[in-house]
Coordinates of C-alpha atoms in Angstrom, one line a residue:
E1096 CA -45.6 -31.4 40.0
L1097 CA -45.8 -28.7 37.3
P1098 CA -46.2 -25.1 38.5
E1099 CA -49.5 -23.4 37.9
S1100 CA -48.0 -21.3 35.0
A1101 CA -47.2 -24.5 33.1
K1102 CA -50.3 -26.6 33.7
D1103 CA -52.1 -25.2 30.6
I1104 CA -49.2 -26.2 28.3
P1105 CA -50.3 -29.1 26.2
L1106 CA -48.4 -32.4 26.3
V1107 CA -47.4 -33.6 22.8
K1108 CA -46.1 -37.1 22.2
V1109 CA -43.4 -37.1 19.5
D1110 CA -41.6 -40.2 18.2
V1111 CA -38.0 -39.0 17.5
T1112 CA -37.6 -41.8 15.1
N1113 CA -40.4 -40.5 12.9
P1114 CA -39.3 -37.5 10.8
A1115 CA -43.0 -36.4 10.2
D1116 CA -43.6 -36.1 13.9
L1117 CA -40.4 -34.1 14.4
E1118 CA -41.3 -31.8 11.5
E1119 CA -44.7 -31.1 12.9
A1120 CA -43.4 -30.4 16.4
A1121 CA -40.7 -28.0 15.0
K1122 CA -43.3 -26.1 13.0
S1123 CA -45.5 -25.6 16.0
A1124 CA -42.8 -24.5 18.5
K1125 CA -40.4 -21.6 18.8
V1126 CA -37.9 -23.5 20.9
I1127 CA -37.3 -27.2 21.5
L1128 CA -35.5 -28.1 24.6
N1129 CA -34.0 -31.6 24.2
Y1130 CA -33.1 -32.9 27.7
A1131 CA -33.0 -36.6 26.9
G1132 CA -30.1 -37.9 24.9
T1133 CA -29.5 -41.6 25.9
P1134 CA -27.3 -40.8 23.9
Y1135 CA -27.7 -37.7 21.8
A1136 CA -25.6 -39.2 19.0
D1137 CA -28.2 -42.0 18.7
K1138 CA -31.4 -39.9 18.3
G1139 CA -30.5 -36.2 18.6
L1140 CA -29.5 -35.3 15.0
P1141 CA -33.0 -35.7 13.5
V1142 CA -34.3 -33.3 16.1
V1143 CA -31.7 -30.7 15.2
E1144 CA -32.5 -31.2 11.5
A1145 CA -36.2 -30.7 12.0
C1146 CA -35.6 -27.5 14.0
T1147 CA -33.2 -26.0 11.4
N1148 CA -35.6 -26.9 8.6
N1149 CA -38.4 -24.9 10.2
G1150 CA -36.6 -22.0 11.9
C1151 CA -37.2 -23.4 15.4
C1152 CA -34.5 -22.9 18.0
Y1153 CA -32.9 -25.9 19.6
I1154 CA -31.2 -26.3 23.0
D1155 CA -29.8 -29.4 24.7
I1156 CA -27.7 -30.4 27.6
T1157 CA -25.4 -32.8 25.8
G1158 CA -21.8 -33.3 26.7
E1159 CA -21.0 -35.4 23.6
V1160 CA -18.4 -33.5 21.6
A1161 CA -18.7 -35.8 18.5
F1162 CA -22.5 -35.1 18.4
V1163 CA -21.9 -31.4 18.6
K1164 CA -19.4 -31.5 15.7
S1165 CA -21.7 -33.6 13.5
S1166 CA -24.6 -31.2 14.2
A1167 CA -22.5 -28.2 13.2
D1168 CA -21.1 -29.9 10.1
R1169 CA -24.6 -30.9 8.9
Y1170 CA -26.9 -28.1 9.9
D1171 CA -24.9 -24.9 10.4
E1172 CA -25.7 -23.5 7.0
K1173 CA -29.4 -24.4 7.2
A1174 CA -29.6 -22.8 10.6
K1175 CA -28.2 -19.6 9.2
E1176 CA -30.7 -19.7 6.4
T1177 CA -33.8 -20.2 8.6
K1178 CA -32.4 -18.1 11.5
S1179 CA -32.6 -21.1 13.8
L1180 CA -30.4 -20.8 16.9
V1181 CA -28.8 -24.1 17.9
V1182 CA -27.2 -24.2 21.4
H1183 CA -25.6 -27.4 22.5
C1184 CA -24.1 -28.1 26.0
A1185 CA -26.4 -25.7 27.8
G1186 CA -26.3 -27.5 31.1
F1187 CA -23.6 -27.9 33.7
D1188 CA -21.7 -28.9 30.6
S1189 CA -20.7 -26.2 29.7
I1190 CA -22.5 -23.0 30.9
P1191 CA -20.3 -22.2 33.9
S1192 CA -17.1 -22.7 31.9
D1193 CA -18.2 -21.0 28.7
I1194 CA -20.0 -18.0 30.2
G1195 CA -17.2 -17.7 32.8
A1196 CA -14.5 -17.5 30.2
F1197 CA -16.6 -14.9 28.3
M1198 CA -17.0 -12.8 31.4
A1199 CA -13.3 -12.9 32.2
A1200 CA -12.2 -12.0 28.7
T1201 CA -14.8 -9.2 28.5
E1202 CA -13.6 -7.8 31.7
M1203 CA -10.0 -8.0 30.6
K1204 CA -10.8 -6.1 27.4
K1205 CA -12.9 -3.5 29.3
R1206 CA -10.2 -2.8 31.9
H1207 CA -7.0 -3.3 30.1
N1208 CA -7.8 -3.4 26.4
M1209 CA -5.9 -6.6 26.1
A1210 CA -6.7 -10.2 25.0
C1211 CA -6.1 -13.1 27.4
A1212 CA -3.0 -15.2 27.4
R1213 CA -4.5 -17.9 29.6
I1214 CA -7.9 -18.7 30.9
R1215 CA -8.0 -21.2 33.7
T1216 CA -11.1 -22.7 35.5
V1217 CA -10.7 -24.4 38.8
V1218 CA -13.7 -26.3 40.0
G1219 CA -14.2 -26.9 43.7
N1220 CA -16.3 -29.4 45.7
M1221 CA -19.5 -30.3 44.0
S1222 CA -22.8 -31.8 45.0
G1223 CA -24.8 -34.1 42.8
G1224 CA -23.7 -36.9 40.6
A1225 CA -24.0 -38.4 37.1
S1226 CA -27.5 -39.2 35.7
G1227 CA -28.3 -42.4 33.9
G1228 CA -28.3 -40.5 30.6
T1229 CA -24.8 -39.1 31.3
L1230 CA -23.6 -42.6 32.1
E1231 CA -25.2 -44.0 28.9
S1232 CA -23.7 -41.2 26.8
G1233 CA -20.3 -42.0 28.3
A1234 CA -20.7 -45.7 27.6
Y1235 CA -21.7 -45.0 24.0
M1236 CA -18.6 -42.9 23.3
L1237 CA -16.4 -45.7 24.7
D1238 CA -18.2 -48.3 22.7
N1239 CA -18.1 -46.4 19.5
P1240 CA -14.5 -45.0 19.0
N1241 CA -15.0 -44.9 15.3
A1242 CA -18.3 -43.1 15.3
E1243 CA -18.8 -40.0 13.1
N1244 CA -16.5 -37.1 14.3
A1245 CA -15.2 -39.2 17.3
D1246 CA -11.8 -37.6 16.8
A1247 CA -13.3 -34.2 17.8
M1248 CA -12.7 -35.3 21.3
T1249 CA -9.0 -36.0 20.8
K1250 CA -8.2 -32.9 18.7
R1251 CA -7.6 -29.9 20.9
Y1252 CA -9.5 -27.7 18.5
G1253 CA -11.8 -30.4 17.3
L1254 CA -15.0 -28.2 17.7
D1255 CA -13.6 -25.1 16.0
P1256 CA -15.5 -24.0 12.8
P1257 CA -13.9 -24.5 9.4
G1258 CA -11.0 -22.1 9.0
G1259 CA -10.4 -21.7 12.7
Q1260 CA -6.9 -20.8 14.0
A1261 CA -5.4 -23.5 16.3
G1262 CA -3.9 -22.0 19.4
P1263 CA -1.2 -23.1 21.8
D1264 CA -3.1 -25.7 23.8
T1265 CA -1.6 -29.2 23.9
G1266 CA -3.8 -30.4 26.8
D1267 CA -7.2 -29.7 28.4
F1268 CA -6.2 -29.4 32.1
G1269 CA -4.0 -26.3 32.1
S1270 CA -0.5 -26.8 33.4
I1271 CA -1.1 -30.2 34.9
S1272 CA -1.9 -33.7 33.5
A1273 CA -2.3 -35.5 36.9
L1274 CA -2.4 -34.3 40.5
G1275 CA -0.1 -31.4 40.7
Y1276 CA 0.4 -27.8 41.9
D1277 CA -1.0 -25.1 39.6
P1278 CA 1.0 -21.9 39.8
D1279 CA -1.9 -19.8 38.4
A1280 CA -4.4 -21.1 41.0
E1281 CA -1.7 -21.3 43.7
K1282 CA -3.0 -24.6 44.9
W1283 CA -3.0 -28.4 44.3
V1284 CA -5.4 -29.5 41.5
M1285 CA -6.2 -32.5 39.5
P1286 CA -7.9 -33.1 36.1
F1287 CA -11.6 -32.4 35.9
V1288 CA -13.6 -35.1 34.2
M1289 CA -15.7 -32.6 32.1
A1290 CA -12.7 -30.5 31.0
P1291 CA -12.3 -32.2 27.6
V1292 CA -15.8 -31.1 26.8
N1293 CA -15.8 -27.7 28.4
V1294 CA -12.6 -26.4 27.0
R1295 CA -13.6 -27.3 23.4
I1296 CA -16.8 -25.4 23.9
I1297 CA -14.8 -22.3 25.1
R1298 CA -12.4 -22.6 22.2
R1299 CA -15.4 -22.9 19.7
S1300 CA -17.1 -19.8 21.3
N1301 CA -13.8 -17.8 20.9
A1302 CA -13.5 -18.9 17.3
L1303 CA -17.2 -18.2 16.4
M1304 CA -16.9 -14.7 17.8
G1305 CA -13.8 -13.8 15.9
Y1306 CA -11.3 -14.5 18.7
P1307 CA -12.1 -11.8 21.2
Y1308 CA -10.2 -13.8 23.9
G1309 CA -7.1 -13.8 21.6
T1310 CA -5.9 -16.1 18.9
A1311 CA -3.2 -17.4 21.2
C1312 CA -5.3 -17.8 24.3
S1313 CA -4.7 -21.0 26.2
V1314 CA -7.7 -22.6 27.8
G1315 CA -7.6 -25.2 30.6
E1316 CA -9.8 -26.6 33.4
C1317 CA -9.0 -28.6 36.5
M1318 CA -10.5 -29.2 39.9
E1319 CA -9.5 -29.1 43.5
P1320 CA -9.2 -32.5 45.2
S1321 CA -12.3 -32.8 47.3
F1322 CA -10.4 -33.5 50.5
L1323 CA -8.6 -30.2 50.3
V1324 CA -11.6 -27.8 50.0
E1325 CA -14.6 -26.7 51.9
S1326 CA -18.1 -27.8 50.9
H1327 CA -19.4 -25.5 48.2
P1328 CA -22.0 -26.0 45.4
V1329 CA -19.6 -25.1 42.6
V1330 CA -16.5 -22.9 43.0
V1331 CA -14.9 -21.6 39.9
Y1332 CA -11.9 -19.2 39.6
F1333 CA -11.1 -17.5 36.4
I1334 CA -7.4 -17.0 36.5
F1335 CA -5.4 -15.7 33.6
F1336 CA -2.1 -14.0 32.8
P1337 CA -0.5 -11.4 32.0
V1338 CA -2.4 -8.8 33.9
E1339 CA -4.4 -9.0 37.0
L1340 CA -8.2 -9.2 36.8
F1341 CA -10.7 -8.9 39.7
L1342 CA -14.3 -9.5 38.8
R1343 CA -16.2 -7.0 40.9
D1344 CA -19.3 -9.0 41.8
T1345 CA -19.5 -8.4 45.5
D1346 CA -23.0 -9.8 46.0
G1347 CA -22.5 -12.7 43.7
S1348 CA -25.4 -11.6 41.4
K1349 CA -23.6 -12.3 38.2
A1350 CA -22.4 -15.6 39.4
K1351 CA -25.8 -16.7 40.5
K1352 CA -27.2 -16.0 37.1
I1353 CA -24.8 -18.5 35.5
G1354 CA -25.0 -21.0 38.4
L1355 CA -21.7 -20.2 40.0
T1356 CA -20.5 -19.5 43.5
I1357 CA -17.3 -17.5 43.5
R1358 CA -15.6 -18.0 46.8
A1359 CA -14.1 -14.9 48.5
S1360 CA -11.7 -16.7 50.7
G1361 CA -8.3 -18.1 49.7
L1362 CA -8.2 -16.2 46.4
P1363 CA -4.9 -15.7 44.6
R1364 CA -3.3 -12.3 45.1
H1365 CA -4.7 -11.0 41.8
F1366 CA -8.2 -11.5 43.0
S1367 CA -7.8 -10.2 46.5
S1368 CA -9.7 -7.2 47.9
L1369 CA -8.4 -3.6 48.1
Q1370 CA -7.9 -4.0 51.8
S1371 CA -5.8 -7.1 51.4
K1372 CA -3.6 -5.3 48.9
V1373 CA -3.1 -2.5 51.3
D1374 CA -2.2 -5.1 53.9
D1375 CA 0.3 -6.6 51.4
F1376 CA 1.7 -3.1 50.7
C1377 CA 2.3 -2.6 54.4
K1378 CA 4.0 -6.0 54.7
H1379 CA 6.5 -5.2 52.0
V1380 CA 7.2 -1.7 53.2
D1381 CA 7.8 -3.0 56.7
L1382 CA 10.0 -5.8 55.4
H1383 CA 12.2 -3.8 53.0
L1384 CA 12.4 -0.2 54.1
P1385 CA 14.4 1.2 57.1
K1386 CA 12.2 2.7 59.8
D1387 CA 13.7 6.2 59.4
G1388 CA 13.4 6.2 55.6
K1389 CA 17.0 7.1 55.2
K1390 CA 18.7 6.1 51.9
V1391 CA 15.2 5.6 50.3
V1392 CA 14.2 7.3 47.1
F1393 CA 10.7 7.5 45.6
A1394 CA 10.4 8.7 42.0
T1395 CA 7.0 10.3 41.4
A1396 CA 5.3 11.6 38.3
W1397 CA 2.2 12.8 40.3
L1398 CA 0.1 10.1 38.7
A1399 CA -2.8 8.7 40.7
T1400 CA -0.8 5.6 41.7
D1401 CA 2.1 7.7 42.9
N1402 CA -0.2 9.9 44.9
V1403 CA -1.9 6.9 46.5
F1404 CA 1.6 5.6 47.5
V1405 CA 2.3 8.9 49.3
A1406 CA -1.1 8.8 51.0
L1407 CA -0.5 5.2 52.1
M1408 CA 2.9 6.1 53.5
R1409 CA 1.6 9.1 55.4
K1410 CA -1.2 7.0 56.9
H1411 CA 0.8 3.9 57.8
F1412 CA 4.5 4.8 57.8
P1413 CA 4.7 8.6 58.5
E1414 CA 8.3 8.3 59.8
I1415 CA 9.5 6.6 56.7
L1416 CA 7.8 9.1 54.5
T1417 CA 9.4 12.0 56.4
G1418 CA 12.9 10.6 56.1
M1419 CA 12.8 9.4 52.5
N1420 CA 13.6 11.4 49.3
L1421 CA 10.7 12.2 47.0
V1422 CA 12.1 13.0 43.6
A1423 CA 10.1 14.7 40.8
I1424 CA 11.2 15.5 37.3
D1425 CA 9.8 18.6 35.5
T1426 CA 10.5 17.9 31.8
L1427 CA 9.2 21.5 31.0
H1428 CA 6.6 19.8 28.8
L1429 CA 4.2 18.5 31.5
F1430 CA 0.5 19.4 31.7
P1431 CA 0.0 22.5 33.9
T1432 CA -2.5 20.4 35.9
A1433 CA 0.3 17.9 36.8
L1434 CA 2.2 20.7 38.5
E1435 CA -0.9 21.9 40.3
C1436 CA -1.5 18.3 41.5
A1437 CA 2.0 18.2 42.8
K1438 CA 1.4 21.2 45.0
L1439 CA -1.7 19.7 46.4
V1440 CA 0.0 16.4 47.3
E1441 CA 3.0 18.2 48.8
E1442 CA 0.7 20.3 51.0
K1443 CA -1.7 17.6 52.0
Y1444 CA 0.9 15.0 53.0
A1445 CA 3.5 17.5 54.3
K1446 CA 6.2 16.1 52.0
K1447 CA 8.3 18.4 49.7
A1448 CA 9.8 16.9 46.6
M1449 CA 13.3 17.3 45.2
W1450 CA 12.6 18.8 41.8
K1451 CA 15.0 18.3 38.9
L1452 CA 14.9 19.9 35.4
P1453 CA 16.9 19.3 32.3
N1454 CA 20.5 20.1 33.0
G1455 CA 21.3 23.8 32.9
I1456 CA 17.8 24.7 31.7
S1457 CA 14.9 26.4 33.6
T1458 CA 12.2 27.2 31.0
K1459 CA 10.6 25.6 28.0
D1460 CA 12.0 28.4 25.7
E1461 CA 15.5 27.6 26.9
F1462 CA 14.9 23.9 26.2
I1463 CA 13.8 24.6 22.6
A1464 CA 16.6 27.0 22.0
K1465 CA 19.2 24.4 23.0
Y1466 CA 17.6 21.2 21.7
G1467 CA 14.9 22.2 19.3
D1468 CA 11.2 21.7 19.3
C1469 CA 10.1 18.4 20.9
E1470 CA 8.6 17.4 17.5
E1471 CA 12.0 17.7 15.9
L1472 CA 14.0 16.0 18.7
D1473 CA 14.3 12.2 18.5
S1474 CA 12.0 10.7 21.1
A1475 CA 14.8 8.7 22.8
D1476 CA 17.0 11.9 22.9
F1477 CA 14.1 13.9 24.3
D1478 CA 13.5 11.4 27.1
F1479 CA 17.2 11.2 28.0
V1480 CA 17.8 14.9 28.3
S1481 CA 14.4 15.7 30.0
K1482 CA 13.9 12.6 32.2
V1483 CA 16.7 10.1 32.4
E1484 CA 19.6 12.4 32.9
P1485 CA 17.8 14.6 35.5
F1486 CA 16.7 11.5 37.4
Q1487 CA 20.3 10.1 37.3
R1488 CA 21.5 13.4 38.6
A1489 CA 18.9 13.3 41.5
L1490 CA 20.0 9.8 42.4
E1491 CA 23.6 10.7 42.4
E1492 CA 22.9 13.6 44.8
C1493 CA 20.8 11.4 47.2
E1494 CA 22.3 9.0 49.7
K1495 CA 20.5 6.0 48.3
D1496 CA 20.2 2.3 49.0
I1497 CA 16.6 1.5 47.9
L1498 CA 14.5 3.0 45.1
I1499 CA 10.7 2.9 45.1
T1500 CA 8.6 3.1 42.0
G1501 CA 4.8 3.4 41.4
R1502 CA 4.8 0.8 38.6
R1503 CA 2.0 -1.7 38.5
M1504 CA 1.7 -5.0 36.6
D1505 CA -1.6 -4.1 34.9
Q1506 CA -0.2 -0.9 33.3
A1507 CA 1.6 -2.3 30.3
A1508 CA 2.7 -5.5 28.6
Q1509 CA 6.4 -5.0 29.6
R1510 CA 5.4 -4.8 33.3
I1511 CA 3.3 -8.0 33.6
K1512 CA 6.0 -9.9 35.4
L1513 CA 7.0 -7.1 37.7
D1514 CA 8.1 -8.3 41.1
V1515 CA 7.3 -6.3 44.2
W1516 CA 10.9 -6.6 45.3
E1517 CA 13.8 -6.6 42.7
D1518 CA 16.7 -7.5 44.8
Q1519 CA 19.5 -7.0 42.3
K1520 CA 18.3 -3.6 41.4
R1521 CA 17.4 -2.7 45.0
T1522 CA 14.0 -1.6 43.8
L1523 CA 10.7 -1.9 45.6
N1524 CA 7.5 -1.8 43.6
P1525 CA 4.9 -1.8 46.4
M1526 CA 2.0 -0.9 44.1
A1527 CA 2.7 -3.8 41.7
N1528 CA -0.4 -5.9 42.6
F1529 CA -2.8 -2.9 42.7
S1530 CA -5.1 -2.6 39.7
W1531 CA -6.4 0.7 38.1
Q1532 CA -9.7 0.1 39.8
D1533 CA -8.0 -0.3 43.2
I1534 CA -6.2 3.0 42.7
I1535 CA -9.3 5.0 41.9
D1536 CA -11.3 3.3 44.7
Y1537 CA -8.6 4.3 47.2
V1538 CA -8.5 7.9 45.7
D1539 CA -12.3 8.2 46.3
K1540 CA -12.2 6.5 49.7
E1541 CA -9.4 8.6 51.1
G1542 CA -9.7 11.9 49.2
V1543 CA -6.3 11.6 47.5
P1544 CA -5.5 14.5 45.2
V1545 CA -5.3 13.6 41.5
N1546 CA -4.6 15.5 38.3
A1547 CA -7.5 17.8 37.4
G1548 CA -7.2 16.7 33.8
H1549 CA -9.1 13.6 34.8
N1550 CA -12.2 15.9 34.9
W1551 CA -12.0 16.6 31.2
A1552 CA -14.1 14.9 28.6
F1553 CA -13.7 15.3 24.8
R1554 CA -16.9 14.7 22.9
C1555 CA -17.0 14.2 19.1
D1556 CA -19.2 12.9 16.4
A1557 CA -16.7 10.4 15.0
P1558 CA -13.5 8.6 16.2
I1559 CA -10.2 10.5 15.9
E1560 CA -7.0 8.5 15.4
A1561 CA -4.9 8.4 18.5
T1562 CA -1.9 9.7 16.5
S1563 CA -3.9 12.8 15.7
R1564 CA -5.4 13.6 19.0
H1565 CA -2.5 15.9 20.1
L1566 CA -3.2 18.3 17.2
P1567 CA -4.9 21.7 17.8
D1568 CA -8.4 22.6 16.6
L1569 CA -9.8 19.1 16.6
P1570 CA -13.5 18.5 15.9
W1571 CA -14.4 17.8 19.5
T1572 CA -15.9 19.7 22.4
K1573 CA -13.8 19.8 25.6
V1574 CA -16.0 19.7 28.8
D1575 CA -15.1 20.0 32.4
L1576 CA -17.1 17.3 34.2
G1577 CA -16.4 18.9 37.6
K1578 CA -15.1 15.6 39.0
P1579 CA -12.9 12.7 37.8
F1580 CA -14.5 10.8 34.9
W1581 CA -14.7 7.6 36.9
R1582 CA -17.2 9.2 39.3
C1583 CA -19.4 10.1 36.3
S1584 CA -22.1 7.9 34.7
E1585 CA -21.8 7.1 31.0
A1586 CA -24.6 9.6 30.3
E1587 CA -22.7 12.4 32.1
I1588 CA -19.5 11.7 30.2
K1589 CA -21.3 11.6 26.8
G1590 CA -23.6 14.5 27.4
S1591 CA -27.0 15.3 25.9
P1592 CA -27.5 14.5 23.2
P1593 CA -25.0 11.7 23.7
A1594 CA -21.7 12.1 21.7
A1595 CA -20.8 9.3 19.4
V1596 CA -17.3 9.1 20.9
T1597 CA -15.9 10.5 24.1
Y1598 CA -12.3 10.6 25.2
V1599 CA -10.8 11.1 28.7
F1600 CA -7.3 11.3 30.2
K1601 CA -6.5 8.2 32.2
S1602 CA -2.7 9.0 32.5
F1603 CA -0.4 11.9 32.0
G1604 CA 3.1 12.3 30.6
D1605 CA 4.4 15.0 28.4
M1606 CA 1.8 17.0 26.6
H1607 CA 3.1 16.2 23.1
T1608 CA 3.1 12.4 23.6
T1609 CA -0.1 12.0 25.7
V1610 CA -3.6 11.9 24.3
P1611 CA -7.0 11.2 25.8
V1612 CA -8.5 7.7 25.2
E1613 CA -11.9 6.1 25.4
P1614 CA -12.9 5.4 29.1
H1615 CA -12.7 1.6 28.6
E1616 CA -9.2 1.6 27.2
S1617 CA -6.1 0.8 29.2
E1618 CA -4.5 3.4 31.5
R1619 CA -1.4 3.8 29.3
A1620 CA -3.1 3.6 25.9
G1621 CA -2.7 7.3 25.5
R1622 CA 1.0 7.4 26.5
F1623 CA 4.0 7.7 24.1
V1624 CA 1.6 8.1 21.1
R1625 CA 3.4 8.3 17.8
Q1626 CA 6.5 6.9 19.4
A1627 CA 8.3 3.6 18.6
K1628 CA 8.6 3.0 22.4
T1629 CA 6.4 2.9 25.4
E1630 CA 8.9 3.6 28.2
C1631 CA 11.1 6.6 28.9
G1632 CA 14.3 4.6 29.7
I1633 CA 14.5 4.8 33.4
H1634 CA 13.1 1.4 34.2
T1635 CA 13.0 -0.4 30.8
R1636 CA 15.1 -0.1 27.6
T1637 CA 13.8 2.3 25.1
T1638 CA 15.6 1.3 21.9
F1639 CA 15.6 -1.9 19.9
A1640 CA 18.2 -4.7 19.7
G1641 CA 21.7 -3.6 20.6
A1642 CA 21.0 -1.4 23.6
P1643 CA 23.1 -2.3 26.6
H1644 CA 20.5 -3.2 29.1
G1645 CA 16.9 -2.6 30.4
G1646 CA 17.2 0.8 32.0
S1647 CA 19.4 3.4 33.6
L1648 CA 18.6 2.1 37.0
V1649 CA 20.8 -0.9 36.5
D1650 CA 23.9 1.2 36.5
L1651 CA 22.7 3.4 39.3
M1652 CA 21.3 0.9 41.8
V1653 CA 23.1 -2.4 41.3
K1654 CA 26.0 -2.8 43.7
D1655 CA 28.8 -4.4 41.7
A1656 CA 30.1 -4.6 38.2
A1657 CA 29.7 -8.4 37.9
T1658 CA 25.9 -8.1 38.6
I1659 CA 25.6 -5.2 36.1
Q1660 CA 27.3 -7.4 33.5
S1661 CA 25.0 -10.3 34.3
L1662 CA 21.9 -8.2 33.9
T1663 CA 23.3 -6.6 30.7
S1664 CA 23.9 -10.0 29.1
S1665 CA 20.5 -11.3 30.2
A1666 CA 18.7 -8.5 28.2
V1667 CA 18.4 -10.6 25.1
K1668 CA 14.8 -11.9 25.1
T1669 CA 12.7 -10.2 22.4
I1670 CA 9.0 -9.9 23.3
E1671 CA 6.1 -8.0 21.8
L1672 CA 5.5 -5.2 24.3
N1673 CA 2.3 -4.0 22.6
E1674 CA 1.0 -3.2 19.2
R1675 CA 3.5 -0.5 18.6
Q1676 CA 6.8 -1.9 20.0
V1677 CA 9.0 -4.9 19.8
G1678 CA 12.0 -4.6 22.0
T1679 CA 14.4 -6.4 24.2
V1680 CA 13.8 -6.3 28.0
F1681 CA 14.8 -8.1 31.2

């Protein structure tokens, strides 16, 4: 029975085989919802034509790829001319997949300023079945293999608009072609019957929007075997590499709007809660570190992640924190607020650091007198004398067996495959699986001290190139927000009247190579600006092809010459680290 609000809507009988009837209907309507295909390829195109002729919007629930392709080929230009919006596949095929991929890619861009390498959808147990129209559409496609645009279903990018860039996909189901184990989903999966439709819609959306997901983004869809999962309406995970992504939708409101239920249990590690990551942190510390903390070294730069590590250790492993070595490097070019933050951390968690400076130098003036201004000194040379050599000296003075770092997978492209435990290098990266959001959530929850520079906002009327943001007397207004920018609303950050562009500090290195970035940019987007590299050389190589290996830690932490040689010879894979650097790393 129709609801009261719909009872006054007139019922109009339209013969879809009669062009005059269709034209009249399209002229009198703003939107036509075409819910009956039987199949769409047989009677749907005249309806689309009538809508595009008259500026009427059109929506259907087809799953017929060839029909969608024919519609786009025939009526796209006319639709643009009359401003008619034509939306195909707006039912279960393919709203969850299409909107889900869009949400995932949008969140990736927002959090990490990166495109996606892979987008994977895993469908769980479903209720419902195929309608008669669906079965008839399927039968039509099987019976008409030579129909117009039938090959759109066999071509991986068959729905892309003219001039589209084909990506890396050679299949529709991700990494599997039959029942198999999917390493992204970390579970057994099998092909999903609607994947050939849904992934082509996702690829088309990406192409139509100018490839915001990435021109080399791989799209795949599969499903859990029904006997392995609980009973849920529809369960979809959006899992992609290289960096972790956790969609913060705790009440499921976003998911409900697009007809999804995102299960909170059994998620892969990149989707787990902050508490589960803390639990994982404790597991690895308990497994790899001695109970007295002896022969353990932690290198800190007093960044938020480093400070959270110290806070976690004081709370969960106070004996280990007391016994371990905390090493800090003062390059003599740090932000004053970094040194202030260091004092706060040392005092709050009762842990003094072993401070190291450039060899034989105690002031910035002495550094300049010996090596020249930092602008004149080669960046690799600067990092060696101010960071790498002092750190090597600290490690040589310590009785060491295990090194701890605060590196995270989501910080940079060269860290995306970071392991929590690197056995050959005797290095523990206990924060590897934490995200930037996890870090600031823990900071706020536990009152962890952070650099006061996070309180600054730089408001300006027009964008300023990152390579110029270190210069003095820039056309912006520096404002102290009184609290870290992530605790402020957008209106608070932009001010009144709102600034056209606002920059904040998300990370801190040396003053001459660190600049503020827009709040949505990645954490390290403002680091090593104007440099040909994005790492200092302690963990990862800093020069191009020909450098001996990935970082000074190989020589300092690896136990034997044979392993050093093995690691050295393995550093031959050239990868694109980011838009500024191509180098060779492990």
